[in-house]
PDB file of N, CA and C in Angstrom:
ATOM      1  N   MET A   1     117.273  87.400  84.540  1.00  0.00           N
ATOM      2  CA  MET A   1     115.891  87.753  84.821  1.00  0.00           C
ATOM      3  C   MET A   1     115.703  87.865  86.333  1.00  0.00           C
ATOM      4  N   VAL A   2     114.938  88.848  86.718  1.00  0.00           N
ATOM      5  CA  VAL A   2     114.654  89.099  88.125  1.00  0.00           C
ATOM      6  C   VAL A   2     113.158  88.931  88.372  1.00  0.00           C
ATOM      7  N   LEU A   3     112.810  88.201  89.419  1.00  0.00           N
ATOM      8  CA  LEU A   3     111.435  88.107  89.898  1.00  0.00           C
ATOM      9  C   LEU A   3     111.345  88.965  91.141  1.00  0.00           C
ATOM     10  N   LEU A   4     110.415  89.890  91.150  1.00  0.00           N
ATOM     11  CA  LEU A   4     110.246  90.754  92.308  1.00  0.00           C
ATOM     12  C   LEU A   4     108.773  90.785  92.668  1.00  0.00           C
ATOM     13  N   GLY A   5     108.488  90.610  93.940  1.00  0.00           N
ATOM     14  CA  GLY A   5     107.104  90.617  94.391  1.00  0.00           C
ATOM     15  C   GLY A   5     106.957  91.364  95.694  1.00  0.00           C
ATOM     16  N   ILE A   6     105.738  91.785  95.942  1.00  0.00           N
ATOM     17  CA  ILE A   6     105.430  92.456  97.197  1.00  0.00           C
ATOM     18  C   ILE A   6     104.052  91.987  97.652  1.00  0.00           C
ATOM     19  N   SER A   7     103.944  91.671  98.927  1.00  0.00           N
ATOM     20  CA  SER A   7     102.628  91.384  99.501  1.00  0.00           C
ATOM     21  C   SER A   7     102.291  92.548 100.427  1.00  0.00           C
ATOM     22  N   ILE A   8     101.081  93.065 100.261  1.00  0.00           N
ATOM     23  CA  ILE A   8     100.674  94.265 100.979  1.00  0.00           C
ATOM     24  C   ILE A   8      99.419  93.953 101.793  1.00  0.00           C
ATOM     25  N   THR A   9      99.507  94.155 103.099  1.00  0.00           N
ATOM     26  CA  THR A   9      98.347  93.994 103.970  1.00  0.00           C
ATOM     27  C   THR A   9      97.660  95.346 104.080  1.00  0.00           C
ATOM     28  N   LEU A  10      96.368  95.361 103.759  1.00  0.00           N
ATOM     29  CA  LEU A  10      95.610  96.607 103.719  1.00  0.00           C
ATOM     30  C   LEU A  10      94.435  96.568 104.684  1.00  0.00           C
ATOM     31  N   ARG A  11      94.151  97.715 105.293  1.00  0.00           N
ATOM     32  CA  ARG A  11      92.892  97.911 106.011  1.00  0.00           C
ATOM     33  C   ARG A  11      91.990  98.681 105.056  1.00  0.00           C
ATOM     34  N   LEU A  12      90.795  98.159 104.838  1.00  0.00           N
ATOM     35  CA  LEU A  12      89.847  98.763 103.912  1.00  0.00           C
ATOM     36  C   LEU A  12      88.859  99.624 104.692  1.00  0.00           C
ATOM     37  N   HIS A  13      88.669 100.868 104.249  1.00  0.00           N
ATOM     38  CA  HIS A  13      87.737 101.783 104.910  1.00  0.00           C
ATOM     39  C   HIS A  13      86.410 101.812 104.153  1.00  0.00           C
ATOM     40  N   GLY A  14      85.318 101.993 104.867  1.00  0.00           N
ATOM     41  CA  GLY A  14      84.003 102.091 104.242  1.00  0.00           C
ATOM     42  C   GLY A  14      83.475 100.771 103.723  1.00  0.00           C
ATOM     43  N   VAL A  15      83.895  99.668 104.329  1.00  0.00           N
ATOM     44  CA  VAL A  15      83.453  98.342 103.898  1.00  0.00           C
ATOM     45  C   VAL A  15      82.447  97.815 104.921  1.00  0.00           C
ATOM     46  N   PHE A  16      81.247  97.478 104.433  1.00  0.00           N
ATOM     47  CA  PHE A  16      80.192  96.993 105.316  1.00  0.00           C
ATOM     48  C   PHE A  16      79.729  95.580 104.962  1.00  0.00           C
ATOM     49  N   SER A  17      80.260  95.031 103.865  1.00  0.00           N
ATOM     50  CA  SER A  17      79.887  93.676 103.454  1.00  0.00           C
ATOM     51  C   SER A  17      81.024  93.084 102.627  1.00  0.00           C
ATOM     52  N   LEU A  18      80.989  91.773 102.432  1.00  0.00           N
ATOM     53  CA  LEU A  18      81.996  91.138 101.576  1.00  0.00           C
ATOM     54  C   LEU A  18      81.874  91.629 100.137  1.00  0.00           C
ATOM     55  N   LYS A  19      80.671  92.016  99.741  1.00  0.00           N
ATOM     56  CA  LYS A  19      80.470  92.571  98.397  1.00  0.00           C
ATOM     57  C   LYS A  19      81.243  93.887  98.244  1.00  0.00           C
ATOM     58  N   ASP A  20      81.195  94.752  99.257  1.00  0.00           N
ATOM     59  CA  ASP A  20      81.975  95.999  99.237  1.00  0.00           C
ATOM     60  C   ASP A  20      83.463  95.687  99.149  1.00  0.00           C
ATOM     61  N   LYS A  21      83.898  94.708  99.949  1.00  0.00           N
ATOM     62  CA  LYS A  21      85.311  94.330  99.953  1.00  0.00           C
ATOM     63  C   LYS A  21      85.739  93.832  98.585  1.00  0.00           C
ATOM     64  N   ARG A  22      84.950  92.937  97.987  1.00  0.00           N
ATOM     65  CA  ARG A  22      85.289  92.393  96.665  1.00  0.00           C
ATOM     66  C   ARG A  22      85.382  93.492  95.613  1.00  0.00           C
ATOM     67  N   ARG A  23      84.496  94.482  95.696  1.00  0.00           N
ATOM     68  CA  ARG A  23      84.509  95.589  94.737  1.00  0.00           C
ATOM     69  C   ARG A  23      85.819  96.377  94.830  1.00  0.00           C
ATOM     70  N   ILE A  24      86.241  96.695  96.048  1.00  0.00           N
ATOM     71  CA  ILE A  24      87.481  97.456  96.236  1.00  0.00           C
ATOM     72  C   ILE A  24      88.693  96.627  95.820  1.00  0.00           C
ATOM     73  N   VAL A  25      88.753  95.372  96.261  1.00  0.00           N
ATOM     74  CA  VAL A  25      89.891  94.505  95.931  1.00  0.00           C
ATOM     75  C   VAL A  25      89.981  94.296  94.425  1.00  0.00           C
ATOM     76  N   LYS A  26      88.852  94.052  93.782  1.00  0.00           N
ATOM     77  CA  LYS A  26      88.846  93.852  92.329  1.00  0.00           C
ATOM     78  C   LYS A  26      89.354  95.093  91.610  1.00  0.00           C
ATOM     79  N   SER A  27      88.944  96.264  92.063  1.00  0.00           N
ATOM     80  CA  SER A  27      89.405  97.511  91.458  1.00  0.00           C
ATOM     81  C   SER A  27      90.918  97.670  91.609  1.00  0.00           C
ATOM     82  N   ILE A  28      91.433  97.410  92.814  1.00  0.00           N
ATOM     83  CA  ILE A  28      92.875  97.524  93.054  1.00  0.00           C
ATOM     84  C   ILE A  28      93.645  96.550  92.170  1.00  0.00           C
ATOM     85  N   VAL A  29      93.221  95.292  92.159  1.00  0.00           N
ATOM     86  CA  VAL A  29      93.925  94.248  91.407  1.00  0.00           C
ATOM     87  C   VAL A  29      93.911  94.549  89.910  1.00  0.00           C
ATOM     88  N   GLU A  30      92.735  94.818  89.352  1.00  0.00           N
ATOM     89  CA  GLU A  30      92.633  95.005  87.904  1.00  0.00           C
ATOM     90  C   GLU A  30      93.267  96.305  87.424  1.00  0.00           C
ATOM     91  N   ARG A  31      93.047  97.394  88.144  1.00  0.00           N
ATOM     92  CA  ARG A  31      93.600  98.676  87.705  1.00  0.00           C
ATOM     93  C   ARG A  31      95.125  98.673  87.752  1.00  0.00           C
ATOM     94  N   ASN A  32      95.691  98.113  88.814  1.00  0.00           N
ATOM     95  CA  ASN A  32      97.154  98.086  88.909  1.00  0.00           C
ATOM     96  C   ASN A  32      97.767  97.069  87.966  1.00  0.00           C
ATOM     97  N   ARG A  33      97.043  96.008  87.663  1.00  0.00           N
ATOM     98  CA  ARG A  33      97.511  95.030  86.688  1.00  0.00           C
ATOM     99  C   ARG A  33      97.702  95.708  85.331  1.00  0.00           C
ATOM    100  N   SER A  34      96.757  96.515  84.928  1.00  0.00           N
ATOM    101  CA  SER A  34      96.870  97.169  83.618  1.00  0.00           C
ATOM    102  C   SER A  34      97.752  98.415  83.672  1.00  0.00           C
ATOM    103  N   ARG A  35      97.674  99.181  84.749  1.00  0.00           N
ATOM    104  CA  ARG A  35      98.429 100.431  84.852  1.00  0.00           C
ATOM    105  C   ARG A  35      99.933 100.197  84.989  1.00  0.00           C
ATOM    106  N   HIS A  36     100.323  99.198  85.775  1.00  0.00           N
ATOM    107  CA  HIS A  36     101.746  98.971  86.057  1.00  0.00           C
ATOM    108  C   HIS A  36     102.297  97.710  85.398  1.00  0.00           C
ATOM    109  N   ASN A  37     101.457  97.002  84.654  1.00  0.00           N
ATOM    110  CA  ASN A  37     101.864  95.782  83.953  1.00  0.00           C
ATOM    111  C   ASN A  37     102.487  94.759  84.914  1.00  0.00           C
ATOM    112  N   VAL A  38     101.744  94.467  85.982  1.00  0.00           N
ATOM    113  CA  VAL A  38     102.187  93.506  86.988  1.00  0.00           C
ATOM    114  C   VAL A  38     101.143  92.402  87.130  1.00  0.00           C
ATOM    115  N   SER A  39     101.549  91.284  87.686  1.00  0.00           N
ATOM    116  CA  SER A  39     100.600  90.242  88.069  1.00  0.00           C
ATOM    117  C   SER A  39     100.088  90.584  89.458  1.00  0.00           C
ATOM    118  N   SER A  40      98.819  90.271  89.721  1.00  0.00           N
ATOM    119  CA  SER A  40      98.269  90.629  91.022  1.00  0.00           C
ATOM    120  C   SER A  40      97.109  89.719  91.393  1.00  0.00           C
ATOM    121  N   ALA A  41      96.933  89.534  92.708  1.00  0.00           N
ATOM    122  CA  ALA A  41      95.831  88.718  93.217  1.00  0.00           C
ATOM    123  C   ALA A  41      95.669  88.961  94.712  1.00  0.00           C
ATOM    124  N   GLU A  42      94.446  88.737  95.197  1.00  0.00           N
ATOM    125  CA  GLU A  42      94.214  88.716  96.636  1.00  0.00           C
ATOM    126  C   GLU A  42      94.757  87.380  97.143  1.00  0.00           C
ATOM    127  N   ILE A  43      95.663  87.413  98.117  1.00  0.00           N
ATOM    128  CA  ILE A  43      96.347  86.185  98.513  1.00  0.00           C
ATOM    129  C   ILE A  43      96.067  85.726  99.943  1.00  0.00           C
ATOM    130  N   ASP A  44      95.395  86.546 100.746  1.00  0.00           N
ATOM    131  CA  ASP A  44      95.105  86.123 102.119  1.00  0.00           C
ATOM    132  C   ASP A  44      94.005  87.000 102.713  1.00  0.00           C
ATOM    133  N   LEU A  45      93.506  86.586 103.867  1.00  0.00           N
ATOM    134  CA  LEU A  45      92.450  87.276 104.620  1.00  0.00           C
ATOM    135  C   LEU A  45      91.180  87.450 103.781  1.00  0.00           C
ATOM    136  N   HIS A  46      90.813  86.413 103.049  1.00  0.00           N
ATOM    137  CA  HIS A  46      89.662  86.475 102.149  1.00  0.00           C
ATOM    138  C   HIS A  46      88.347  86.729 102.876  1.00  0.00           C
ATOM    139  N   ASP A  47      88.188  86.205 104.072  1.00  0.00           N
ATOM    140  CA  ASP A  47      86.906  86.299 104.771  1.00  0.00           C
ATOM    141  C   ASP A  47      86.877  87.354 105.869  1.00  0.00           C
ATOM    142  N   ILE A  48      87.940  88.120 106.001  1.00  0.00           N
ATOM    143  CA  ILE A  48      87.957  89.195 106.992  1.00  0.00           C
ATOM    144  C   ILE A  48      87.462  90.457 106.297  1.00  0.00           C
ATOM    145  N   LEU A  49      86.438  91.052 106.867  1.00  0.00           N
ATOM    146  CA  LEU A  49      85.703  92.107 106.187  1.00  0.00           C
ATOM    147  C   LEU A  49      86.539  93.338 105.850  1.00  0.00           C
ATOM    148  N   ASN A  50      87.314  93.838 106.787  1.00  0.00           N
ATOM    149  CA  ASN A  50      87.982  95.123 106.552  1.00  0.00           C
ATOM    150  C   ASN A  50      89.492  95.011 106.324  1.00  0.00           C
ATOM    151  N   GLN A  51      89.993  93.809 106.050  1.00  0.00           N
ATOM    152  CA  GLN A  51      91.414  93.646 105.749  1.00  0.00           C
ATOM    153  C   GLN A  51      91.599  92.673 104.601  1.00  0.00           C
ATOM    154  N   THR A  52      92.716  92.843 103.903  1.00  0.00           N
ATOM    155  CA  THR A  52      93.069  91.926 102.827  1.00  0.00           C
ATOM    156  C   THR A  52      94.579  91.940 102.642  1.00  0.00           C
ATOM    157  N   VAL A  53      95.077  90.923 101.986  1.00  0.00           N
ATOM    158  CA  VAL A  53      96.478  90.897 101.564  1.00  0.00           C
ATOM    159  C   VAL A  53      96.464  90.707 100.056  1.00  0.00           C
ATOM    160  N   ILE A  54      97.095  91.641  99.360  1.00  0.00           N
ATOM    161  CA  ILE A  54      97.180  91.578  97.903  1.00  0.00           C
ATOM    162  C   ILE A  54      98.645  91.424  97.524  1.00  0.00           C
ATOM    163  N   GLY A  55      98.911  90.523  96.600  1.00  0.00           N
ATOM    164  CA  GLY A  55     100.263  90.302  96.112  1.00  0.00           C
ATOM    165  C   GLY A  55     100.420  90.841  94.705  1.00  0.00           C
ATOM    166  N   PHE A  56     101.550  91.466  94.457  1.00  0.00           N
ATOM    167  CA  PHE A  56     101.900  91.980  93.132  1.00  0.00           C
ATOM    168  C   PHE A  56     103.258  91.413  92.760  1.00  0.00           C
ATOM    169  N   GLY A  57     103.424  91.020  91.514  1.00  0.00           N
ATOM    170  CA  GLY A  57     104.689  90.457  91.068  1.00  0.00           C
ATOM    171  C   GLY A  57     105.047  90.940  89.681  1.00  0.00           C
ATOM    172  N   ILE A  58     106.336  90.972  89.415  1.00  0.00           N
ATOM    173  CA  ILE A  58     106.827  91.421  88.117  1.00  0.00           C
ATOM    174  C   ILE A  58     108.095  90.640  87.779  1.00  0.00           C
ATOM    175  N   VAL A  59     108.271  90.362  86.513  1.00  0.00           N
ATOM    176  CA  VAL A  59     109.494  89.743  86.001  1.00  0.00           C
ATOM    177  C   VAL A  59     110.143  90.763  85.087  1.00  0.00           C
ATOM    178  N   SER A  60     111.436  90.986  85.271  1.00  0.00           N
ATOM    179  CA  SER A  60     112.128  92.003  84.485  1.00  0.00           C
ATOM    180  C   SER A  60     113.582  91.599  84.285  1.00  0.00           C
ATOM    181  N   GLY A  61     114.192  92.185  83.306  1.00  0.00           N
ATOM    182  CA  GLY A  61     115.612  91.985  83.085  1.00  0.00           C
ATOM    183  C   GLY A  61     116.452  92.889  83.967  1.00  0.00           C
ATOM    184  N   ASP A  62     115.805  93.881  84.602  1.00  0.00           N
ATOM    185  CA  ASP A  62     116.519  94.879  85.396  1.00  0.00           C
ATOM    186  C   ASP A  62     115.824  95.055  86.750  1.00  0.00           C
ATOM    187  N   TYR A  63     116.547  94.768  87.825  1.00  0.00           N
ATOM    188  CA  TYR A  63     115.988  94.881  89.172  1.00  0.00           C
ATOM    189  C   TYR A  63     115.517  96.300  89.459  1.00  0.00           C
ATOM    190  N   THR A  64     116.290  97.296  89.051  1.00  0.00           N
ATOM    191  CA  THR A  64     115.971  98.689  89.351  1.00  0.00           C
ATOM    192  C   THR A  64     114.632  99.102  88.744  1.00  0.00           C
ATOM    193  N   ILE A  65     114.379  98.698  87.525  1.00  0.00           N
ATOM    194  CA  ILE A  65     113.118  99.040  86.862  1.00  0.00           C
ATOM    195  C   ILE A  65     111.951  98.347  87.563  1.00  0.00           C
ATOM    196  N   ALA A  66     112.125  97.075  87.893  1.00  0.00           N
ATOM    197  CA  ALA A  66     111.064  96.329  88.576  1.00  0.00           C
ATOM    198  C   ALA A  66     110.754  96.950  89.937  1.00  0.00           C
ATOM    199  N   ARG A  67     111.781  97.284  90.684  1.00  0.00           N
ATOM    200  CA  ARG A  67     111.583  97.883  92.017  1.00  0.00           C
ATOM    201  C   ARG A  67     110.899  99.237  91.903  1.00  0.00           C
ATOM    202  N   LYS A  68     111.285 100.024  90.899  1.00  0.00           N
ATOM    203  CA  LYS A  68     110.681 101.344  90.702  1.00  0.00           C
ATOM    204  C   LYS A  68     109.182 101.221  90.417  1.00  0.00           C
ATOM    205  N   LYS A  69     108.799 100.259  89.571  1.00  0.00           N
ATOM    206  CA  LYS A  69     107.376 100.063  89.258  1.00  0.00           C
ATOM    207  C   LYS A  69     106.580  99.686  90.507  1.00  0.00           C
ATOM    208  N   LEU A  70     107.111  98.758  91.298  1.00  0.00           N
ATOM    209  CA  LEU A  70     106.385  98.340  92.495  1.00  0.00           C
ATOM    210  C   LEU A  70     106.393  99.420  93.576  1.00  0.00           C
ATOM    211  N   ASP A  71     107.454 100.220  93.662  1.00  0.00           N
ATOM    212  CA  ASP A  71     107.476 101.355  94.589  1.00  0.00           C
ATOM    213  C   ASP A  71     106.399 102.373  94.219  1.00  0.00           C
ATOM    214  N   GLN A  72     106.254 102.659  92.916  1.00  0.00           N
ATOM    215  CA  GLN A  72     105.217 103.590  92.459  1.00  0.00           C
ATOM    216  C   GLN A  72     103.835 103.067  92.821  1.00  0.00           C
ATOM    217  N   LEU A  73     103.620 101.783  92.591  1.00  0.00           N
ATOM    218  CA  LEU A  73     102.341 101.157  92.918  1.00  0.00           C
ATOM    219  C   LEU A  73     102.051 101.304  94.409  1.00  0.00           C
ATOM    220  N   LEU A  74     103.024 101.010  95.239  1.00  0.00           N
ATOM    221  CA  LEU A  74     102.866 101.102  96.689  1.00  0.00           C
ATOM    222  C   LEU A  74     102.539 102.533  97.114  1.00  0.00           C
ATOM    223  N   ASP A  75     103.237 103.504  96.537  1.00  0.00           N
ATOM    224  CA  ASP A  75     103.009 104.910  96.871  1.00  0.00           C
ATOM    225  C   ASP A  75     101.606 105.376  96.490  1.00  0.00           C
ATOM    226  N   GLN A  76     101.055 104.849  95.411  1.00  0.00           N
ATOM    227  CA  GLN A  76      99.765 105.313  94.903  1.00  0.00           C
ATOM    228  C   GLN A  76      98.564 104.656  95.578  1.00  0.00           C
ATOM    229  N   LEU A  77      98.764 103.548  96.258  1.00  0.00           N
ATOM    230  CA  LEU A  77      97.623 102.820  96.834  1.00  0.00           C
ATOM    231  C   LEU A  77      96.794 103.666  97.793  1.00  0.00           C
ATOM    232  N   GLU A  78      97.421 104.265  98.791  1.00  0.00           N
ATOM    233  CA  GLU A  78      96.672 105.041  99.782  1.00  0.00           C
ATOM    234  C   GLU A  78      96.077 106.308  99.185  1.00  0.00           C
ATOM    235  N   ASP A  79      96.694 106.835  98.127  1.00  0.00           N
ATOM    236  CA  ASP A  79      96.170 108.046  97.493  1.00  0.00           C
ATOM    237  C   ASP A  79      94.938 107.764  96.640  1.00  0.00           C
ATOM    238  N   ASN A  80      94.855 106.586  96.037  1.00  0.00           N
ATOM    239  CA  ASN A  80      93.805 106.294  95.062  1.00  0.00           C
ATOM    240  C   ASN A  80      92.666 105.424  95.580  1.00  0.00           C
ATOM    241  N   TYR A  81      92.798 104.844  96.757  1.00  0.00           N
ATOM    242  CA  TYR A  81      91.790 103.911  97.265  1.00  0.00           C
ATOM    243  C   TYR A  81      91.524 104.189  98.742  1.00  0.00           C
ATOM    244  N   PRO A  82      90.349 103.785  99.237  1.00  0.00           N
ATOM    245  CA  PRO A  82      90.040 103.979 100.663  1.00  0.00           C
ATOM    246  C   PRO A  82      90.702 102.896 101.517  1.00  0.00           C
ATOM    247  N   VAL A  83      92.031 102.912 101.551  1.00  0.00           N
ATOM    248  CA  VAL A  83      92.792 101.878 102.251  1.00  0.00           C
ATOM    249  C   VAL A  83      93.906 102.496 103.082  1.00  0.00           C
ATOM    250  N   GLU A  84      94.373 101.721 104.036  1.00  0.00           N
ATOM    251  CA  GLU A  84      95.549 102.059 104.837  1.00  0.00           C
ATOM    252  C   GLU A  84      96.502 100.873 104.749  1.00  0.00           C
ATOM    253  N   ILE A  85      97.760 101.136 104.430  1.00  0.00           N
ATOM    254  CA  ILE A  85      98.757 100.064 104.349  1.00  0.00           C
ATOM    255  C   ILE A  85      99.210  99.722 105.764  1.00  0.00           C
ATOM    256  N   LEU A  86      98.985  98.479 106.159  1.00  0.00           N
ATOM    257  CA  LEU A  86      99.384  98.025 107.490  1.00  0.00           C
ATOM    258  C   LEU A  86     100.778  97.414 107.484  1.00  0.00           C
ATOM    259  N   GLU A  87     101.113  96.727 106.393  1.00  0.00           N
ATOM    260  CA  GLU A  87     102.401  96.026 106.309  1.00  0.00           C
ATOM    261  C   GLU A  87     102.675  95.705 104.846  1.00  0.00           C
ATOM    262  N   HIS A  88     103.944  95.649 104.503  1.00  0.00           N
ATOM    263  CA  HIS A  88     104.313  95.130 103.183  1.00  0.00           C
ATOM    264  C   HIS A  88     105.621  94.352 103.311  1.00  0.00           C
ATOM    265  N   ARG A  89     105.712  93.290 102.500  1.00  0.00           N
ATOM    266  CA  ARG A  89     106.900  92.432 102.505  1.00  0.00           C
ATOM    267  C   ARG A  89     107.372  92.253 101.072  1.00  0.00           C
ATOM    268  N   TRP A  90     108.667  92.354 100.873  1.00  0.00           N
ATOM    269  CA  TRP A  90     109.267  92.196  99.547  1.00  0.00           C
ATOM    270  C   TRP A  90     109.738  90.761  99.355  1.00  0.00           C
ATOM    271  N   TRP A  91     109.621  90.268  98.142  1.00  0.00           N
ATOM    272  CA  TRP A  91     110.104  88.949  97.744  1.00  0.00           C
ATOM    273  C   TRP A  91     110.894  89.128  96.459  1.00  0.00           C
ATOM    274  N   ASN A  92     112.062  88.505  96.377  1.00  0.00           N
ATOM    275  CA  ASN A  92     112.796  88.594  95.117  1.00  0.00           C
ATOM    276  C   ASN A  92     113.565  87.311  94.852  1.00  0.00           C
ATOM    277  N   GLY A  93     113.888  87.152  93.596  1.00  0.00           N
ATOM    278  CA  GLY A  93     114.637  85.985  93.170  1.00  0.00           C
ATOM    279  C   GLY A  93     115.273  86.258  91.823  1.00  0.00           C
ATOM    280  N   VAL A  94     116.237  85.460  91.482  1.00  0.00           N
ATOM    281  CA  VAL A  94     116.935  85.606  90.210  1.00  0.00           C
ATOM    282  C   VAL A  94     116.774  84.313  89.437  1.00  0.00           C
ATOM    283  N   MET A  95     116.400  84.433  88.177  1.00  0.00           N
ATOM    284  CA  MET A  95     116.272  83.260  87.310  1.00  0.00           C
ATOM    285  C   MET A  95     117.524  83.157  86.461  1.00  0.00           C
ATOM    286  N   GLN A  96     118.055  81.974  86.351  1.00  0.00           N
ATOM    287  CA  GLN A  96     119.263  81.760  85.544  1.00  0.00           C
ATOM    288  C   GLN A  96     118.891  81.370  84.145  1.00  0.00           C
TER     289      GLN A  96
END
């Protein structure tokens, strides 16, 4: 079993309040959770208005499939949401 995760730092555009931020973050987290069958949550920068860090994780029997799913998710973020990707970090592990 392979655990693969990615943390993505995003700049949010068109955000004027924490309510706007929560709406965008909730949409990203929930839509990608169902669309890509991954675990997801906002993991940092909770009180910064125009930035957030969202983590996505997947457990799979095949590293290649897991990486492909998270690569697709990463590619679609800027196309589907008013965000700019500032940084992303990969995390992986193997379960025995």
